Amino acid sequence: MHNIAIFASGTGSNARKIIEYFKTSPDARVALVVSNKKDAGVLDIAKEHGIPTRIISRSMFYETEEVLEILRDKNIDLIVLAGFLWLIPEYLVSSYRRRMVNIHPALLPRHGGKGMYGMHVHEAVKAAGDSETGITIHFVNEHYDEGDFVFQKRCAVDPADTPTDIARKVLALEHRYFPEVIARLVTSLPSTTPA
Ligand code: GRF
Protein backbone atom coordinates (compact mmCIF):
# COMPACT_ATOMS: atom_id res chain seq x y z
CA MET A 1 0.00 0.00 0.00
CA HIS A 2 1.34 3.42 -0.99
CA ASN A 3 0.54 6.57 0.94
CA ILE A 4 -0.30 9.80 -0.87
CA ALA A 5 -0.19 13.30 0.62
CA ILE A 6 -2.20 16.03 -1.07
CA PHE A 7 -1.01 19.63 -0.68
CA ALA A 8 -3.83 22.06 -1.47
CA SER A 9 -4.93 25.54 -0.51
CA GLY A 10 -8.19 26.02 -2.35
CA THR A 11 -11.65 24.55 -2.65
CA GLY A 12 -10.18 21.12 -3.19
CA SER A 13 -12.34 19.79 -5.99
CA ASN A 14 -9.35 17.85 -7.37
CA ALA A 15 -8.49 16.62 -3.89
CA ARG A 16 -12.05 15.32 -3.53
CA LYS A 17 -11.79 13.36 -6.81
CA ILE A 18 -8.45 11.90 -5.79
CA ILE A 19 -9.61 10.96 -2.29
CA GLU A 20 -12.74 9.29 -3.66
CA TYR A 21 -10.84 7.47 -6.40
CA PHE A 22 -8.39 5.88 -3.95
CA LYS A 23 -11.02 4.96 -1.33
CA THR A 24 -11.41 1.59 -3.04
CA SER A 25 -7.87 1.16 -4.37
CA PRO A 26 -5.79 -1.78 -3.18
CA ASP A 27 -2.62 0.08 -4.23
CA ALA A 28 -2.78 3.46 -2.53
CA ARG A 29 -4.68 5.72 -0.18
CA VAL A 30 -4.67 9.43 0.60
CA ALA A 31 -3.10 9.44 4.05
CA LEU A 32 -2.60 13.17 4.63
CA VAL A 33 -3.83 16.56 3.44
CA VAL A 34 -1.53 19.55 3.95
CA SER A 35 -2.68 23.13 3.57
CA ASN A 36 -1.29 26.57 4.21
CA LYS A 37 -4.79 28.01 4.75
CA LYS A 38 -6.71 27.08 7.85
CA ASP A 39 -10.06 27.86 6.20
CA ALA A 40 -9.38 26.01 2.93
CA GLY A 41 -12.33 23.96 1.67
CA VAL A 42 -10.02 21.02 1.13
CA LEU A 43 -9.72 20.59 4.91
CA ASP A 44 -13.46 19.97 5.25
CA ILE A 45 -13.29 17.40 2.46
CA ALA A 46 -10.42 15.61 4.22
CA LYS A 47 -12.29 15.60 7.53
CA GLU A 48 -15.41 14.25 5.82
CA HIS A 49 -13.30 11.28 4.74
CA GLY A 50 -11.44 10.86 8.02
CA ILE A 51 -8.11 11.86 6.51
CA PRO A 52 -5.58 13.58 8.83
CA THR A 53 -4.81 17.21 8.01
CA ARG A 54 -1.92 19.54 8.82
CA ILE A 55 -1.75 23.31 8.49
CA ILE A 56 1.66 24.71 7.68
CA SER A 57 2.97 28.23 8.10
CA ARG A 58 5.37 29.99 5.78
CA SER A 59 8.14 30.02 8.41
CA MET A 60 7.70 26.34 9.18
CA PHE A 61 7.79 25.47 5.46
CA TYR A 62 10.78 27.59 4.48
CA GLU A 63 12.84 27.83 7.67
CA THR A 64 12.51 24.30 9.07
CA GLU A 65 12.25 20.78 7.67
CA GLU A 66 9.37 19.85 9.96
CA VAL A 67 7.19 18.99 6.96
CA LEU A 68 9.60 16.20 6.08
CA GLU A 69 9.14 14.70 9.54
CA ILE A 70 5.36 14.85 9.16
CA LEU A 71 5.60 13.13 5.76
CA ARG A 72 7.96 10.47 7.09
CA ASP A 73 5.76 9.88 10.09
CA LYS A 74 2.90 9.02 7.71
CA ASN A 75 5.17 7.02 5.36
CA ILE A 76 4.24 9.24 2.43
CA ASP A 77 5.48 7.86 -0.91
CA LEU A 78 3.97 10.42 -3.28
CA ILE A 79 3.08 14.10 -2.89
CA VAL A 80 0.32 15.52 -5.07
CA LEU A 81 0.03 19.30 -5.41
CA ALA A 82 -3.57 20.16 -6.25
CA GLY A 83 -3.94 23.90 -6.06
CA PHE A 84 -0.94 24.58 -3.81
CA LEU A 85 0.67 27.88 -4.72
CA TRP A 86 3.85 28.09 -2.65
CA LEU A 87 7.16 27.29 -4.31
CA ILE A 88 8.45 23.96 -2.99
CA PRO A 89 11.71 24.38 -1.04
CA GLU A 90 14.86 22.55 -2.07
CA TYR A 91 14.90 20.10 0.87
CA LEU A 92 11.45 18.84 -0.09
CA VAL A 93 12.13 18.69 -3.83
CA SER A 94 15.28 16.63 -3.26
CA SER A 95 13.59 14.26 -0.81
CA TYR A 96 10.64 13.65 -3.15
CA ARG A 97 12.31 13.99 -6.56
CA ARG A 98 10.08 12.31 -9.16
CA ARG A 99 7.72 11.45 -6.30
CA MET A 100 5.93 14.81 -6.31
CA VAL A 101 3.55 15.96 -9.04
CA ASN A 102 1.63 19.14 -9.74
CA ILE A 103 -1.31 19.81 -12.01
CA HIS A 104 -1.29 22.99 -14.07
CA PRO A 105 -4.43 24.17 -15.84
CA ALA A 106 -2.82 24.85 -19.25
CA LEU A 107 -0.53 23.23 -21.79
CA LEU A 108 2.89 23.99 -20.35
CA PRO A 109 5.28 25.51 -21.25
CA ARG A 110 2.56 27.97 -22.30
CA HIS A 111 1.01 30.05 -19.55
CA GLY A 112 3.09 28.80 -16.63
CA GLY A 113 5.39 30.29 -14.01
CA LYS A 114 5.00 32.48 -10.96
CA GLY A 115 1.65 34.24 -10.79
CA MET A 116 0.08 31.96 -13.39
CA TYR A 117 -2.65 30.23 -11.42
CA GLY A 118 -6.43 30.07 -11.37
CA MET A 119 -8.26 32.48 -13.65
CA HIS A 120 -5.01 34.28 -14.55
CA VAL A 121 -4.14 31.26 -16.67
CA HIS A 122 -7.46 31.11 -18.50
CA GLU A 123 -7.45 34.87 -19.06
CA ALA A 124 -3.99 34.55 -20.61
CA VAL A 125 -5.19 31.75 -22.90
CA LYS A 126 -8.09 33.94 -24.03
CA ALA A 127 -5.91 37.03 -24.48
CA ALA A 128 -3.43 35.04 -26.58
CA GLY A 129 -6.25 33.82 -28.82
CA ASP A 130 -5.16 30.19 -28.36
CA SER A 131 -7.33 27.66 -30.15
CA GLU A 132 -6.60 24.98 -27.58
CA THR A 133 -5.66 24.61 -23.95
CA GLY A 134 -5.65 21.72 -21.49
CA ILE A 135 -3.89 20.29 -18.48
CA THR A 136 -0.31 19.39 -17.67
CA ILE A 137 0.66 17.02 -14.88
CA HIS A 138 4.38 17.30 -14.19
CA PHE A 139 7.02 16.35 -11.68
CA VAL A 140 7.95 19.16 -9.32
CA ASN A 141 11.40 20.71 -9.29
CA GLU A 142 12.80 23.89 -7.74
CA HIS A 143 11.09 26.15 -10.29
CA TYR A 144 7.42 26.90 -10.84
CA ASP A 145 5.87 24.68 -13.53
CA GLU A 146 9.19 23.46 -14.97
CA GLY A 147 9.51 19.79 -14.01
CA ASP A 148 9.32 16.95 -16.55
CA PHE A 149 5.87 16.30 -17.95
CA VAL A 150 4.02 13.17 -16.89
CA PHE A 151 0.82 13.78 -18.86
CA GLN A 152 -0.97 16.35 -21.00
CA LYS A 153 -4.51 16.46 -22.34
CA ARG A 154 -5.90 19.05 -24.73
CA CYS A 155 -9.28 20.64 -25.29
CA ALA A 156 -10.48 23.11 -27.89
CA VAL A 157 -11.03 26.78 -27.12
CA ASP A 158 -13.85 28.31 -29.17
CA PRO A 159 -13.48 31.97 -30.12
CA ALA A 160 -16.69 32.67 -28.16
CA ASP A 161 -15.40 31.00 -24.96
CA THR A 162 -14.95 33.31 -21.98
CA PRO A 163 -12.19 32.63 -19.43
CA THR A 164 -14.91 31.10 -17.23
CA ASP A 165 -15.93 28.74 -20.06
CA ILE A 166 -12.28 27.77 -20.51
CA ALA A 167 -11.89 27.17 -16.76
CA ARG A 168 -14.91 24.86 -16.79
CA LYS A 169 -13.53 22.75 -19.66
CA VAL A 170 -10.10 22.51 -18.07
CA LEU A 171 -11.42 21.58 -14.63
CA ALA A 172 -13.45 18.76 -16.22
CA LEU A 173 -10.21 17.40 -17.71
CA GLU A 174 -8.46 17.65 -14.34
CA HIS A 175 -11.20 15.72 -12.58
CA ARG A 176 -11.31 13.11 -15.33
CA TYR A 177 -7.58 12.40 -15.63
CA PHE A 178 -5.68 13.44 -12.49
CA PRO A 179 -6.67 10.46 -10.28
CA GLU A 180 -5.89 7.96 -13.06
CA VAL A 181 -2.50 9.47 -13.76
CA ILE A 182 -1.66 9.37 -10.05
CA ALA A 183 -2.75 5.72 -9.94
CA ARG A 184 -0.38 4.90 -12.80
CA LEU A 185 2.47 6.74 -11.10
CA VAL A 186 1.86 5.05 -7.79
CA THR A 187 2.10 1.57 -9.25
CA SER A 188 5.48 2.45 -10.75
CA LEU A 189 6.91 3.46 -7.35
CA PRO A 190 8.83 1.03 -5.18
CA SER A 191 6.72 0.34 -2.11
CA THR A 192 8.23 1.82 1.01
CA THR A 193 5.34 1.08 3.32
CA PRO A 194 3.82 -2.17 4.48
CA ALA A 195 0.40 -2.97 3.02
C1 GRF B 1 -6.75 23.57 -10.38
O1 GRF B 1 -7.23 24.28 -11.47
C2 GRF B 1 -5.32 23.19 -10.62
O2 GRF B 1 -4.99 23.11 -11.95
C3 GRF B 1 -4.54 24.29 -10.00
O3 GRF B 1 -5.32 24.71 -8.91
C4 GRF B 1 -6.69 24.42 -9.14
C5 GRF B 1 -7.21 23.73 -7.91
O4 GRF B 1 -8.61 23.63 -7.95
N1 GRF B 1 -3.19 23.88 -9.73
P1 GRF B 1 -9.38 22.80 -6.85
O5 GRF B 1 -9.05 23.44 -5.50
O6 GRF B 1 -8.91 21.40 -6.93
O7 GRF B 1 -10.84 22.94 -7.18
XYZ file of N, CA and C and ligand atoms in Angstrom:
599
model
N 0.850 -1.202 0.000
C 0.000 0.000 0.000
C 0.880 1.244 0.000
N 0.608 2.154 -0.939
C 1.336 3.418 -0.986
C 0.506 4.515 -0.321
N 1.212 5.457 0.271
C 0.540 6.573 0.937
C 0.773 7.867 0.165
N -0.339 8.536 -0.116
C -0.297 9.796 -0.874
C -0.598 10.949 0.085
N 0.151 12.045 -0.066
C -0.191 13.298 0.623
C -0.637 14.294 -0.431
N -1.741 14.957 -0.180
C -2.200 16.033 -1.071
C -1.893 17.359 -0.400
N -1.243 18.255 -1.141
C -1.015 19.627 -0.685
C -1.990 20.512 -1.469
N -2.835 21.239 -0.779
C -3.830 22.059 -1.472
C -4.206 23.249 -0.606
N -4.582 24.327 -1.257
C -4.929 25.537 -0.505
C -6.288 26.094 -0.895
N -6.951 25.436 -1.842
C -8.194 26.020 -2.352
C -9.421 25.212 -1.983
N -10.376 25.235 -2.912
C -11.649 24.551 -2.649
C -11.473 23.040 -2.582
N -10.503 22.534 -3.320
C -10.183 21.117 -3.189
C -11.021 20.189 -4.042
N -11.517 20.690 -5.172
C -12.340 19.786 -5.993
C -11.495 18.650 -6.569
N -10.235 18.932 -6.914
C -9.354 17.847 -7.370
C -9.038 16.895 -6.223
N -8.780 17.459 -5.061
C -8.485 16.617 -3.894
C -9.648 15.667 -3.641
N -10.877 16.177 -3.762
C -12.048 15.318 -3.531
C -12.045 14.136 -4.511
N -11.794 14.438 -5.786
C -11.791 13.362 -6.807
C -10.715 12.325 -6.489
N -9.566 12.812 -6.071
C -8.448 11.897 -5.790
C -8.761 11.042 -4.563
N -9.262 11.687 -3.520
C -9.605 10.957 -2.289
C -10.645 9.876 -2.608
N -11.668 10.257 -3.357
C -12.744 9.294 -3.660
C -12.224 8.157 -4.533
N -11.381 8.492 -5.492
C -10.836 7.468 -6.401
C -10.071 6.402 -5.616
N -9.264 6.833 -4.650
C -8.392 5.882 -3.948
C -9.067 5.190 -2.759
N -10.299 5.602 -2.447
C -11.024 4.957 -1.333
C -11.097 3.449 -1.513
N -11.222 3.025 -2.781
C -11.405 1.585 -3.042
C -10.163 0.956 -3.682
N -9.067 1.703 -3.709
C -7.869 1.164 -4.374
C -7.087 0.228 -3.446
N -6.642 -0.907 -3.982
C -5.794 -1.778 -3.181
C -4.337 -1.293 -3.171
N -4.013 -0.335 -4.046
C -2.619 0.080 -4.228
C -2.211 1.298 -3.398
N -3.158 2.200 -3.178
C -2.776 3.461 -2.531
C -3.963 4.091 -1.823
N -3.634 4.956 -0.871
C -4.679 5.719 -0.179
C -4.149 7.132 0.075
N -5.079 8.077 0.201
C -4.673 9.427 0.596
C -4.574 9.412 2.119
N -3.355 9.612 2.611
C -3.096 9.441 4.046
C -2.918 10.770 4.767
N -2.864 11.871 4.007
C -2.601 13.171 4.628
C -2.996 14.295 3.667
N -3.580 15.343 4.222
C -3.833 16.560 3.444
C -3.128 17.707 4.161
N -2.312 18.428 3.409
C -1.532 19.549 3.954
C -2.027 20.835 3.304
N -2.238 21.856 4.120
C -2.684 23.134 3.568
C -1.998 24.281 4.285
N -1.849 25.388 3.571
C -1.294 26.574 4.211
C -2.411 27.548 4.593
N -3.661 27.126 4.390
C -4.786 28.009 4.755
C -5.717 27.267 5.691
N -5.926 27.841 6.857
C -6.708 27.083 7.848
C -8.192 27.047 7.519
N -8.645 27.910 6.579
C -10.061 27.859 6.199
C -10.263 27.274 4.790
N -9.267 26.578 4.280
C -9.378 26.010 2.928
C -10.456 24.919 2.896
N -11.253 24.945 1.837
C -12.328 23.959 1.674
C -11.817 22.533 1.683
N -10.599 22.361 1.209
C -10.019 21.016 1.127
C -9.938 20.357 2.512
N -9.826 21.160 3.564
C -9.721 20.587 4.913
C -11.041 19.945 5.340
N -12.147 20.561 4.929
C -13.463 19.974 5.247
C -13.634 18.649 4.507
N -13.168 18.636 3.265
C -13.286 17.401 2.463
C -12.480 16.286 3.127
N -11.268 16.615 3.564
C -10.421 15.609 4.218
C -11.100 15.086 5.477
N -11.643 16.002 6.262
C -12.286 15.598 7.526
C -13.482 14.697 7.264
N -14.253 15.069 6.236
C -15.411 14.253 5.820
C -14.994 12.794 5.578
N -13.783 12.631 5.074
C -13.297 11.285 4.735
C -12.377 10.697 5.802
N -12.270 11.389 6.933
C -11.443 10.863 8.019
C -9.953 10.872 7.717
N -9.530 11.785 6.877
C -8.108 11.865 6.515
C -7.421 12.934 7.377
N -6.285 12.595 8.002
C -5.582 13.585 8.827
C -5.174 14.815 8.023
N -5.193 15.963 8.677
C -4.806 17.212 8.008
C -3.717 17.911 8.822
N -2.915 18.696 8.145
C -1.919 19.539 8.821
C -1.916 20.909 8.171
N -1.882 21.939 8.997
C -1.751 23.312 8.494
C -0.287 23.702 8.648
N 0.259 24.285 7.594
C 1.656 24.710 7.684
C 1.746 26.233 7.555
N 2.729 26.787 8.217
C 2.967 28.231 8.097
C 4.163 28.436 7.169
N 4.272 29.661 6.689
C 5.373 29.991 5.783
C 6.731 29.756 6.460
N 6.833 30.169 7.736
C 8.138 30.018 8.410
C 8.471 28.549 8.643
N 7.456 27.773 8.984
C 7.697 26.336 9.179
C 8.141 25.681 7.864
N 7.524 26.101 6.764
C 7.789 25.471 5.461
C 9.169 25.844 4.916
N 9.535 27.130 5.105
C 10.780 27.592 4.479
C 11.977 27.630 5.432
N 11.708 27.666 6.739
C 12.835 27.826 7.670
C 13.121 26.573 8.479
N 12.263 25.570 8.375
C 12.512 24.297 9.067
C 12.249 23.153 8.080
N 12.561 21.941 8.510
C 12.254 20.777 7.669
C 11.210 19.897 8.368
N 10.391 20.567 9.183
C 9.370 19.850 9.959
C 8.390 19.084 9.060
N 8.119 19.656 7.893
C 7.189 18.993 6.959
C 7.704 17.601 6.585
N 9.009 17.505 6.424
C 9.599 16.200 6.085
C 9.319 15.173 7.180
N 9.419 15.626 8.426
C 9.143 14.704 9.544
C 7.693 14.258 9.525
N 6.790 15.191 9.218
C 5.360 14.849 9.156
C 5.127 13.821 8.046
N 5.767 14.040 6.901
C 5.596 13.127 5.763
C 6.185 11.749 6.077
N 7.317 11.750 6.734
C 7.963 10.474 7.086
C 7.138 9.721 8.118
N 6.591 10.479 9.047
C 5.757 9.879 10.092
C 4.564 9.128 9.486
N 4.053 9.648 8.375
C 2.899 9.015 7.714
C 3.344 8.110 6.563
N 4.632 7.873 6.437
C 5.170 7.019 5.360
C 4.672 7.440 3.981
N 4.755 8.740 3.708
C 4.240 9.244 2.430
C 5.215 8.901 1.299
N 4.678 8.262 0.256
C 5.477 7.861 -0.910
C 5.385 8.877 -2.043
N 4.217 9.518 -2.143
C 3.971 10.416 -3.278
C 3.257 11.666 -2.777
N 3.741 12.832 -3.220
C 3.081 14.099 -2.892
C 2.366 14.602 -4.141
N 1.117 14.992 -3.957
C 0.320 15.524 -5.070
C -0.034 16.972 -4.738
N 0.402 17.896 -5.587
C 0.029 19.299 -5.409
C -1.231 19.553 -6.228
N -2.293 19.934 -5.550
C -3.569 20.155 -6.245
C -4.103 21.522 -5.824
N -3.540 22.568 -6.445
C -3.940 23.904 -6.057
C -3.137 24.401 -4.866
N -1.841 24.104 -4.867
C -0.942 24.577 -3.813
C 0.003 25.568 -4.462
N 0.013 26.811 -3.955
C 0.668 27.876 -4.717
C 2.084 28.206 -4.270
N 2.505 27.746 -3.114
C 3.849 28.094 -2.653
C 4.907 27.295 -3.416
N 6.016 27.976 -3.686
C 7.158 27.294 -4.312
C 7.688 26.232 -3.343
N 8.000 25.053 -3.868
C 8.446 23.964 -2.990
C 9.935 24.136 -2.682
N 10.296 24.165 -1.391
C 11.707 24.379 -1.041
C 12.587 23.195 -1.438
N 13.866 23.515 -1.576
C 14.861 22.555 -2.067
C 14.871 21.241 -1.277
N 14.806 21.328 0.070
C 14.897 20.100 0.868
C 13.767 19.134 0.533
N 12.607 19.699 0.197
C 11.454 18.839 -0.089
C 11.526 18.295 -1.519
N 11.956 19.151 -2.443
C 12.131 18.686 -3.834
C 13.130 17.533 -3.862
N 14.250 17.685 -3.152
C 15.276 16.635 -3.256
C 14.852 15.355 -2.536
N 14.056 15.471 -1.492
C 13.594 14.258 -0.809
C 12.512 13.525 -1.602
N 11.753 14.270 -2.394
C 10.644 13.650 -3.148
C 10.823 13.833 -4.663
N 12.064 13.802 -5.123
C 12.311 13.991 -6.557
C 11.652 12.856 -7.348
N 10.884 13.232 -8.341
C 10.077 12.313 -9.162
C 9.054 11.535 -8.341
N 8.806 12.010 -7.133
C 7.721 11.446 -6.304
C 6.801 12.573 -5.819
N 6.819 13.670 -6.606
C 5.931 14.805 -6.309
C 5.441 15.368 -7.645
N 4.112 15.446 -7.796
C 3.547 15.961 -9.042
C 2.626 17.137 -8.764
N 2.528 17.988 -9.789
C 1.631 19.141 -9.741
C 0.717 19.081 -10.954
N -0.461 19.665 -10.823
C -1.312 19.813 -12.012
C -1.405 21.292 -12.340
N -1.202 21.605 -13.617
C -1.286 22.993 -14.071
C -2.412 23.083 -15.103
N -3.252 24.122 -14.978
C -4.434 24.169 -15.844
C -4.184 24.808 -17.206
N -3.116 24.385 -17.885
C -2.821 24.847 -19.246
C -1.798 23.884 -19.836
N -1.502 24.095 -21.109
C -0.530 23.233 -21.789
C 0.860 23.845 -21.633
N 1.531 23.489 -20.547
C 2.895 23.992 -20.348
C 3.747 23.579 -21.540
N 4.749 24.348 -21.966
C 5.284 25.515 -21.251
C 4.491 26.801 -21.473
N 3.357 26.741 -22.162
C 2.562 27.975 -22.304
C 1.853 28.295 -20.989
N 1.815 29.537 -20.667
C 1.013 30.051 -19.551
C 1.361 29.433 -18.194
N 2.658 29.308 -17.935
C 3.089 28.803 -16.633
C 3.973 29.817 -15.931
N 4.465 29.441 -14.763
C 5.389 30.293 -14.012
C 4.705 31.026 -12.880
N 5.504 31.773 -12.150
C 5.000 32.484 -10.957
C 3.831 33.399 -11.341
N 2.799 33.365 -10.556
C 1.646 34.241 -10.794
C 0.632 33.662 -11.768
N 1.015 32.568 -12.455
C 0.077 31.960 -13.389
C -0.686 30.846 -12.675
N -1.799 31.206 -12.110
C -2.649 30.231 -11.424
C -4.098 30.681 -11.570
N -4.999 29.761 -11.358
C -6.430 30.066 -11.370
C -6.855 30.779 -12.645
N -7.709 31.787 -12.479
C -8.263 32.476 -13.647
C -7.211 33.253 -14.434
N -6.070 33.581 -13.804
C -5.013 34.285 -14.551
C -4.601 33.462 -15.771
N -4.566 32.148 -15.587
C -4.143 31.262 -16.675
C -5.166 31.304 -17.812
N -6.428 31.176 -17.461
C -7.461 31.108 -18.497
C -7.631 32.464 -19.192
N -7.413 33.532 -18.450
C -7.453 34.871 -19.061
C -6.296 35.033 -20.045
N -5.149 34.473 -19.709
C -3.988 34.549 -20.611
C -4.230 33.730 -21.882
N -4.869 32.586 -21.730
C -5.195 31.746 -22.901
C -6.125 32.522 -23.835
N -7.124 33.154 -23.255
C -8.095 33.941 -24.026
C -7.397 35.125 -24.708
N -6.574 35.840 -23.942
C -5.905 37.026 -24.483
C -4.957 36.662 -25.619
N -4.363 35.468 -25.535
C -3.425 35.036 -26.581
C -4.165 34.525 -27.815
N -5.472 34.331 -27.697
C -6.252 33.815 -28.823
C -5.942 32.355 -29.128
N -5.501 31.604 -28.140
C -5.159 30.193 -28.365
C -6.400 29.406 -28.801
N -6.192 28.468 -29.700
C -7.334 27.656 -30.154
C -7.462 26.381 -29.334
N -6.474 26.127 -28.479
C -6.598 24.976 -27.583
C -5.887 25.275 -26.269
N -6.338 24.564 -25.246
C -5.664 24.607 -23.949
C -5.756 23.206 -23.362
N -5.578 23.074 -22.047
C -5.654 21.723 -21.491
C -5.021 21.662 -20.117
N -4.521 20.484 -19.791
C -3.890 20.290 -18.481
C -2.500 19.692 -18.660
N -1.636 20.007 -17.715
C -0.312 19.393 -17.670
C -0.084 18.873 -16.260
N 0.247 17.595 -16.167
C 0.662 17.015 -14.882
C 2.169 16.797 -15.004
N 2.926 17.350 -14.062
C 4.382 17.299 -14.193
C 5.041 17.055 -12.845
N 6.233 16.477 -12.898
C 7.021 16.346 -11.676
C 7.414 17.743 -11.203
N 7.635 17.849 -9.905
C 7.946 19.160 -9.322
C 9.453 19.283 -9.123
N 10.004 20.392 -9.609
C 11.399 20.707 -9.286
C 11.457 22.062 -8.579
N 12.620 22.666 -8.538
C 12.796 23.887 -7.737
C 12.143 25.115 -8.381
N 11.661 24.996 -9.600
C 11.089 26.148 -10.292
C 9.603 25.916 -10.563
N 8.849 27.008 -10.558
C 7.418 26.896 -10.837
C 7.173 26.294 -12.216
N 6.410 25.227 -12.282
C 5.873 24.676 -13.533
C 6.941 24.218 -14.528
N 8.113 23.808 -14.033
C 9.186 23.455 -14.973
C 9.612 21.996 -14.964
N 9.073 21.181 -14.076
C 9.515 19.787 -14.014
C 9.067 18.982 -15.230
N 9.661 17.804 -15.396
C 9.324 16.948 -16.546
C 7.831 16.625 -16.577
N 7.298 16.601 -17.793
C 5.872 16.304 -17.946
C 5.610 14.820 -17.705
N 4.503 14.545 -17.068
C 4.024 13.171 -16.892
C 2.867 12.927 -17.855
N 2.055 13.976 -18.092
C 0.821 13.781 -18.857
C 0.290 15.135 -19.314
N -0.219 15.167 -20.548
C -0.967 16.349 -20.999
C -2.245 15.908 -21.701
N -3.275 16.704 -21.600
C -4.513 16.457 -22.339
C -5.035 17.789 -22.843
N -5.474 17.793 -24.105
C -5.899 19.048 -24.730
C -7.411 19.169 -24.809
N -7.878 20.405 -24.912
C -9.276 20.636 -25.290
C -9.320 21.892 -26.157
N -10.361 21.978 -26.964
C -10.484 23.109 -27.887
C -10.980 24.345 -27.145
N -10.503 25.500 -27.610
C -11.034 26.779 -27.125
C -11.780 27.412 -28.291
N -13.075 27.645 -28.121
C -13.849 28.306 -29.170
C -13.633 29.812 -29.057
N -13.671 30.511 -30.201
C -13.479 31.965 -30.122
C -14.479 32.634 -29.179
N -15.667 32.048 -29.023
C -16.687 32.670 -28.159
C -16.498 32.330 -26.675
N -15.590 31.401 -26.370
C -15.401 31.002 -24.964
C -14.884 32.171 -24.113
N -15.474 32.344 -22.962
C -14.954 33.311 -21.984
C -13.912 32.582 -21.123
N -13.102 33.317 -20.354
C -12.186 32.628 -19.428
C -12.919 31.661 -18.502
N -14.130 32.006 -18.105
C -14.910 31.105 -17.232
C -15.273 29.816 -17.971
N -15.627 29.945 -19.254
C -15.925 28.736 -20.056
C -14.676 27.860 -20.153
N -13.542 28.512 -20.377
C -12.280 27.766 -20.510
C -11.970 27.053 -19.197
N -12.154 27.759 -18.092
C -11.886 27.175 -16.763
C -12.741 25.929 -16.556
N -13.991 25.998 -16.988
C -14.909 24.863 -16.788
C -14.433 23.638 -17.578
N -14.015 23.873 -18.825
C -13.532 22.752 -19.660
C -12.269 22.128 -19.061
N -11.378 22.992 -18.605
C -10.097 22.507 -18.068
C -10.307 21.741 -16.763
N -11.171 22.259 -15.907
C -11.424 21.575 -14.626
C -12.029 20.184 -14.870
N -12.871 20.082 -15.894
C -13.449 18.765 -16.216
C -12.337 17.782 -16.607
N -11.344 18.268 -17.342
C -10.208 17.397 -17.713
C -9.419 16.995 -16.469
N -9.210 17.954 -15.578
C -8.459 17.653 -14.343
C -9.147 16.539 -13.565
N -10.456 16.704 -13.379
C -11.198 15.715 -12.583
C -11.198 14.349 -13.260
N -11.247 14.367 -14.579
C -11.311 13.107 -15.332
C -9.978 12.344 -15.291
N -8.862 13.091 -15.410
C -7.578 12.402 -15.627
C -6.621 12.378 -14.429
N -6.713 13.352 -13.538
C -5.685 13.441 -12.490
C -5.627 12.172 -11.619
N -6.765 11.673 -11.114
C -6.673 10.463 -10.280
C -6.051 9.277 -11.024
N -6.431 9.100 -12.283
C -5.893 7.960 -13.061
C -4.389 8.072 -13.268
N -3.939 9.276 -13.542
C -2.498 9.472 -13.763
C -1.726 9.205 -12.464
N -2.294 9.641 -11.350
C -1.664 9.368 -10.046
C -1.625 7.853 -9.800
N -2.692 7.182 -10.145
C -2.748 5.720 -9.944
C -1.652 5.031 -10.750
N -1.441 5.496 -11.967
C -0.383 4.898 -12.801
C 0.994 5.159 -12.200
N 1.181 6.372 -11.708
C 2.467 6.737 -11.098
C 2.749 5.890 -9.867
N 1.724 5.748 -9.056
C 1.856 5.046 -7.793
C 2.289 3.592 -8.009
N 1.752 2.979 -9.039
C 2.098 1.571 -9.247
C 3.535 1.428 -9.780
N 4.095 2.525 -10.268
C 5.477 2.449 -10.752
C 6.497 2.770 -9.644
N 5.985 3.129 -8.458
C 6.906 3.461 -7.348
C 7.285 2.201 -6.575
N 8.518 2.141 -6.084
C 8.830 1.033 -5.177
C 8.068 1.251 -3.870
N 7.479 0.189 -3.346
C 6.716 0.345 -2.109
C 7.643 0.533 -0.931
N 7.385 1.577 -0.165
C 8.229 1.816 1.013
C 7.452 1.577 2.293
N 6.160 1.251 2.123
C 5.341 1.083 3.318
C 4.692 -0.298 3.295
N 4.498 -0.886 4.444
C 3.819 -2.175 4.481
C 2.353 -2.034 4.087
N 1.790 -3.049 3.466
C 0.396 -2.972 3.019
C -0.529 -2.938 4.211
C -6.752 23.571 -10.380
O -7.232 24.276 -11.473
C -5.324 23.187 -10.616
O -4.986 23.107 -11.948
C -4.541 24.288 -9.997
O -5.319 24.714 -8.914
C -6.688 24.417 -9.137
C -7.211 23.726 -7.915
O -8.613 23.633 -7.952
N -3.191 23.878 -9.727
P -9.379 22.803 -6.849
O -9.053 23.436 -5.499
O -8.913 21.401 -6.932
O -10.835 22.937 -7.182
